[in-house]
Short mmCIF file of C-alpha atoms in Angstrom, two decimals:
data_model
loop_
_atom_site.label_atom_id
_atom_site.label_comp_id
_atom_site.label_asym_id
_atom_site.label_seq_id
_atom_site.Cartn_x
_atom_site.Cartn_y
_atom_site.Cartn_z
CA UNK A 1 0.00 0.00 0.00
CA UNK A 2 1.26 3.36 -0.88
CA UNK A 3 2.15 5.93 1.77
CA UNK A 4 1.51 9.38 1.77
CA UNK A 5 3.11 11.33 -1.22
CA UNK A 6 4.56 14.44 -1.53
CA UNK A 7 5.30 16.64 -4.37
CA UNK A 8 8.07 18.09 -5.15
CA UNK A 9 10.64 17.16 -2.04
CA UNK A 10 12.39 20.40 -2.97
CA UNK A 11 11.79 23.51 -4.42
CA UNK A 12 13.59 26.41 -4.71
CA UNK A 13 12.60 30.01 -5.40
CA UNK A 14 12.60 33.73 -5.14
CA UNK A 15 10.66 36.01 -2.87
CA UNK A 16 7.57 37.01 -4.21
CA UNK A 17 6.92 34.23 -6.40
CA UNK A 18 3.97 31.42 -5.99
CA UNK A 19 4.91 27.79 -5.20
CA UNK A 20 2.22 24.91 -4.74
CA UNK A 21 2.88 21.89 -2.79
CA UNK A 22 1.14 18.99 -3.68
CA UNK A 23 -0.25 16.03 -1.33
CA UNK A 24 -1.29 12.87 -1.74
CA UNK A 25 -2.53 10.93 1.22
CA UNK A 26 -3.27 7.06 1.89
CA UNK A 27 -5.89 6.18 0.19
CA UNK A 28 -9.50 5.67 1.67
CA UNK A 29 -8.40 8.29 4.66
CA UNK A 30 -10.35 11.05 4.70
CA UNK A 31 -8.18 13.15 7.06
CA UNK A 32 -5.62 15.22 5.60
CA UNK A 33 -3.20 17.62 8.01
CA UNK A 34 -0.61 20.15 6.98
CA UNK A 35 2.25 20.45 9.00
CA UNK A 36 5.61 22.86 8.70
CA UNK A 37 8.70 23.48 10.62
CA UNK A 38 10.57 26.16 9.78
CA UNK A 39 14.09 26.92 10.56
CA UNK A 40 14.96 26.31 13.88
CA UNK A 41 11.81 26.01 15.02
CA UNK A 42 9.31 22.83 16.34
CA UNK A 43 7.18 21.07 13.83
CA UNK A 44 3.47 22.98 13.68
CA UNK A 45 0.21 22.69 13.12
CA UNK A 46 -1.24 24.05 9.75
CA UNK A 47 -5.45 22.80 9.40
CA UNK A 48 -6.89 19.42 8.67
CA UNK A 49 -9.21 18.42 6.04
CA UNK A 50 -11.89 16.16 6.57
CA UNK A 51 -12.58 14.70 2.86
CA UNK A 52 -13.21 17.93 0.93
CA UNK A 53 -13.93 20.73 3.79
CA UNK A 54 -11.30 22.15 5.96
CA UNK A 55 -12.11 21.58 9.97
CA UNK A 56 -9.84 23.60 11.31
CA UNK A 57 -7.26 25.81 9.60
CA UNK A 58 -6.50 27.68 13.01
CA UNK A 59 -2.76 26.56 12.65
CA UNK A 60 -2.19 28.69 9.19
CA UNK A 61 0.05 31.92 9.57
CA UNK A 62 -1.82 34.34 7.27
CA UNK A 63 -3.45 34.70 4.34
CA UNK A 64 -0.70 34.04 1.26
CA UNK A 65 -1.54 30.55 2.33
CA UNK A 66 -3.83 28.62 0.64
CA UNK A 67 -4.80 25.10 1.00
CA UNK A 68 -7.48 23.51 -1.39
CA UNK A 69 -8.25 19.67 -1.44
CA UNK A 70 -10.85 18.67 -4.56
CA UNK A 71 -13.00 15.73 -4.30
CA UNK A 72 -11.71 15.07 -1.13
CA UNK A 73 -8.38 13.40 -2.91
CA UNK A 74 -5.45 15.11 -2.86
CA UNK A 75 -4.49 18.79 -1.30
CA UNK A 76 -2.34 21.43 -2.40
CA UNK A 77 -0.50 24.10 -0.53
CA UNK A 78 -0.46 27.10 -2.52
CA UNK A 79 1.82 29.86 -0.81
CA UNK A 80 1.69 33.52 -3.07
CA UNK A 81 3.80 35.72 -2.95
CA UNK A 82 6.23 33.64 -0.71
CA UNK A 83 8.35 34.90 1.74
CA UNK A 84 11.79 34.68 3.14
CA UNK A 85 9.93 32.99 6.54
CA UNK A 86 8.02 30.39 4.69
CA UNK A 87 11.41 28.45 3.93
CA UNK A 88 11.40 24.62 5.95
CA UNK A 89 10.03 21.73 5.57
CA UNK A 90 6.26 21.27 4.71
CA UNK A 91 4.75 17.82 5.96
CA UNK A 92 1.23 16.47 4.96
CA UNK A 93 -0.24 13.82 7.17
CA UNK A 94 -3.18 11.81 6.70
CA UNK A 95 -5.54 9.03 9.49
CA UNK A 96 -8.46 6.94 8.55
CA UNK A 97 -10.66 9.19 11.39
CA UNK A 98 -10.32 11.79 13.47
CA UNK A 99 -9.80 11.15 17.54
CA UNK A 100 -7.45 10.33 19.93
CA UNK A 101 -6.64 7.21 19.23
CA UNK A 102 -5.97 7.75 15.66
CA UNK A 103 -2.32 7.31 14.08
CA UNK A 104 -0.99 9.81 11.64
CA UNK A 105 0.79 8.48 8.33
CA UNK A 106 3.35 11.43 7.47
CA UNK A 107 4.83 12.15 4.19
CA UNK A 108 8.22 13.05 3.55
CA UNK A 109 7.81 17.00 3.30
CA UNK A 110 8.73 19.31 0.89
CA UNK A 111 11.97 21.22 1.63
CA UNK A 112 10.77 24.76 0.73
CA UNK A 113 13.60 27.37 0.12
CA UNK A 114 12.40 30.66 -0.30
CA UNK A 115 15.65 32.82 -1.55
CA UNK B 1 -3.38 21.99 25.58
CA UNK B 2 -1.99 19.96 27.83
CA UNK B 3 2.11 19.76 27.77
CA UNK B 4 4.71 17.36 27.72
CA UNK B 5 8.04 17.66 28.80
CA UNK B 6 10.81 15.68 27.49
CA UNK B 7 15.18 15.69 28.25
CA UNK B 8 16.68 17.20 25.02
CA UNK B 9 18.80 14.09 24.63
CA UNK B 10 19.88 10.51 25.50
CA UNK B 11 22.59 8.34 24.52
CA UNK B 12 22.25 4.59 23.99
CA UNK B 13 24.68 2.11 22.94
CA UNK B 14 23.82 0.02 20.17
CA UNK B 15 21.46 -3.73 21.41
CA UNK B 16 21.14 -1.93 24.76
CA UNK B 17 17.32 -1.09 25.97
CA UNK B 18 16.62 3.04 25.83
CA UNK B 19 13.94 4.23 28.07
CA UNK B 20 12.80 7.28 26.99
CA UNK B 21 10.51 9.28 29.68
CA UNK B 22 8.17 11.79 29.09
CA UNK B 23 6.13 14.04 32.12
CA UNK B 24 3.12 14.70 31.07
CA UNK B 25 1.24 16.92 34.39
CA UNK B 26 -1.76 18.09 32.95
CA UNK B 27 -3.28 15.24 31.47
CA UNK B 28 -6.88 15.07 30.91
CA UNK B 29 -8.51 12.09 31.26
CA UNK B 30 -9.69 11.44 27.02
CA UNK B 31 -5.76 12.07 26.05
CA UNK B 32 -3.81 9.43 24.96
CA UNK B 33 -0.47 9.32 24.74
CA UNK B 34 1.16 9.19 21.29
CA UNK B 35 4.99 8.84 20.53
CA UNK B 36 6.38 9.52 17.16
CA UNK B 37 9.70 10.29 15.93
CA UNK B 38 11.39 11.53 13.20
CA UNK B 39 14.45 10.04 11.02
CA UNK B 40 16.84 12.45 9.69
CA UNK B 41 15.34 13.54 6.39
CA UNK B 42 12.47 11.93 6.96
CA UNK B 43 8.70 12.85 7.86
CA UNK B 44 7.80 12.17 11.31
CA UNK B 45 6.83 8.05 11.75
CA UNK B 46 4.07 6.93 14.61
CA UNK B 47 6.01 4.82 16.79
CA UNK B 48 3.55 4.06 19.17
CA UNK B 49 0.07 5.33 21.54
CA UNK B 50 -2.21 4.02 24.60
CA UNK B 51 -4.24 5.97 27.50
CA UNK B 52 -4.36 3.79 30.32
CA UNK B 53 -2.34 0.36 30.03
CA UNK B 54 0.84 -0.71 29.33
CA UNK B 55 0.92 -1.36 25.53
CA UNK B 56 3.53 -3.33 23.35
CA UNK B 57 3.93 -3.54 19.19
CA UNK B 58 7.08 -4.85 17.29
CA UNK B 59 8.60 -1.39 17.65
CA UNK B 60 8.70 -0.55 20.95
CA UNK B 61 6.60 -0.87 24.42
CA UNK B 62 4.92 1.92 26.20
CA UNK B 63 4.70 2.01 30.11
CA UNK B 64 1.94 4.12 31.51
CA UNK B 65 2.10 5.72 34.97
CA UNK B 66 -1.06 4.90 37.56
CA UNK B 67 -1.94 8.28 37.87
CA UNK B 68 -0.80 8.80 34.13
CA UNK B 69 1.31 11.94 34.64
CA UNK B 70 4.11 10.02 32.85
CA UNK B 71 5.14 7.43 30.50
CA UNK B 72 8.42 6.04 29.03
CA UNK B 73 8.83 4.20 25.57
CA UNK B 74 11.31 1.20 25.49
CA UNK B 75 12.83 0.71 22.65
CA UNK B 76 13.80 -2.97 24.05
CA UNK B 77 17.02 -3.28 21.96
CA UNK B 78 18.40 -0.14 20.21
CA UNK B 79 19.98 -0.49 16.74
CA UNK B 80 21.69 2.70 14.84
CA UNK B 81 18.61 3.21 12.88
CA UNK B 82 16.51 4.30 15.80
CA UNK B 83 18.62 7.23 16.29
CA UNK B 84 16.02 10.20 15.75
CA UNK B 85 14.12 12.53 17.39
CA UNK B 86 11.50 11.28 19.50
CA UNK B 87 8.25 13.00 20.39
CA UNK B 88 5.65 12.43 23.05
CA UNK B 89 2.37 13.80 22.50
CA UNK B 90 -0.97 14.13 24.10
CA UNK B 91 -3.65 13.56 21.61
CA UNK B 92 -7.36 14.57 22.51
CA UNK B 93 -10.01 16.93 21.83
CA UNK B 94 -8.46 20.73 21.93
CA UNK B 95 -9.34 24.15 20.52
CA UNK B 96 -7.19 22.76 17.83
CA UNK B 97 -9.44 19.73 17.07
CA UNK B 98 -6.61 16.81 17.34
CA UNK B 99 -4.11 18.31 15.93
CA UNK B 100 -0.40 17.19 17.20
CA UNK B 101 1.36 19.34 19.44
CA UNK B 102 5.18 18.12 18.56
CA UNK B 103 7.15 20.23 21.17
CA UNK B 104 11.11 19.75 20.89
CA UNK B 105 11.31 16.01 21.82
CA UNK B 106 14.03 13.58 22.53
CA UNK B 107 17.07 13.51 19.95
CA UNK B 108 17.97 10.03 20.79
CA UNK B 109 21.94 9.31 19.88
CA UNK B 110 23.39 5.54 19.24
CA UNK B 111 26.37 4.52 19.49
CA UNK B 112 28.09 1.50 17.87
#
């Protein structure tokens, strides 16, 4: 069974310009998380889809992010314009349901450089 | 959310047991306690969870305290791919839904 996919493990690019991340979760889970950690810093939070709608995007740091998940299948990360802080490493996560109990399946991130 | 609080780092030798511990106060009674940890380069992996008993899978064990204020993972026989960073978590309902709080974790070092 496939894990969770992530596209592209790097990218690299100026200030100002757009970047999309792209995630592909387990499939059949209809969870899907966002996660970053940026330099230095401890892994965070960014919002969870359940299938298509977003439950909670409390975690995301303003509003040149934008995440989008059609037909409840994959997601994408859109950041525009980037910034110099959005460089680190964005991780998508998905679970079969939402609860305590539940494990998280992580991809391997996307190494964002924003130069 | 309730906090964890976990040494910065341990040492193991390599086929030795590790017993990492993890202080967890402010637990509520519907959190359980997840650990995951995180391979260089890679994304973080679940390692293991439970909320009241002692609970055991082919990776590691975890032993839960009585009054669950703390818990340690065993990692029964440590090998050099188990050095990573490991992360105790308290997983239950939040203003956050159930999303993980990572916190800095355990960078667990093995040596040959």
């Amino acid at each position: 069974e496939a894990g969770v996919t992530q596209f592209p493990s790097h990218s690299v690019i100026e200030k100002g310009q757009t970047v999309t991340l792209r995630c592909d979760p387990i499939s059949g889970h209809d969870n899907l998380y966002w996660y970053r950690r940026v330099m230095g810093k401890e892994i965070k939070f960014l919002l969870h889809f359940v299938k298509e709608s977003k439950q909670d995007e409390s975690g995301m740091p303003n509003n040149r992010f934008l995440a989008e998940r059609t037909g409840g299948t994959y997601s994408t990360l859109k950041v525009q314009p980037a910034e110099l802080e959005d460089s680190g490493v964005y991780f998508c996560a998905s679970s079969l349901a939402e609860g305590g109990y539940e494990k998280l399946f992580f991809g391997s991130g996307t190494q964002l450089s924003v130069l | 959310d309730a906090k964890t609080t976990q040494p910065n780092s341990m040492e193991s030798n390599e086929e030795e047991p590790v017993h990492l511990p993890c202080n967890h106060s402010t637990i509520s009674g519907t959190d359980y306690i997840h650990w995951y940890r995180q391979l260089p380069s890679q994304g973080p992996e679940y390692v293991i969870h439970g909320l009241t008993s002692n609970v055991n899978n082919r990776m590691a064990s975890l032993a839960i305290a009585e009054d669950r204020k703390s818990s340690t993972l065993i990692l029964h026989r440590a090998t050099l791919r188990d050095a990573a960073v490991y992360y105790c978590i308290l997983k239950g309902v939040s203003n956050s839904g159930y999303a993980l709080n990572f916190g800095k974790g355990t960078s667990l070092l093995v040596t040959p």
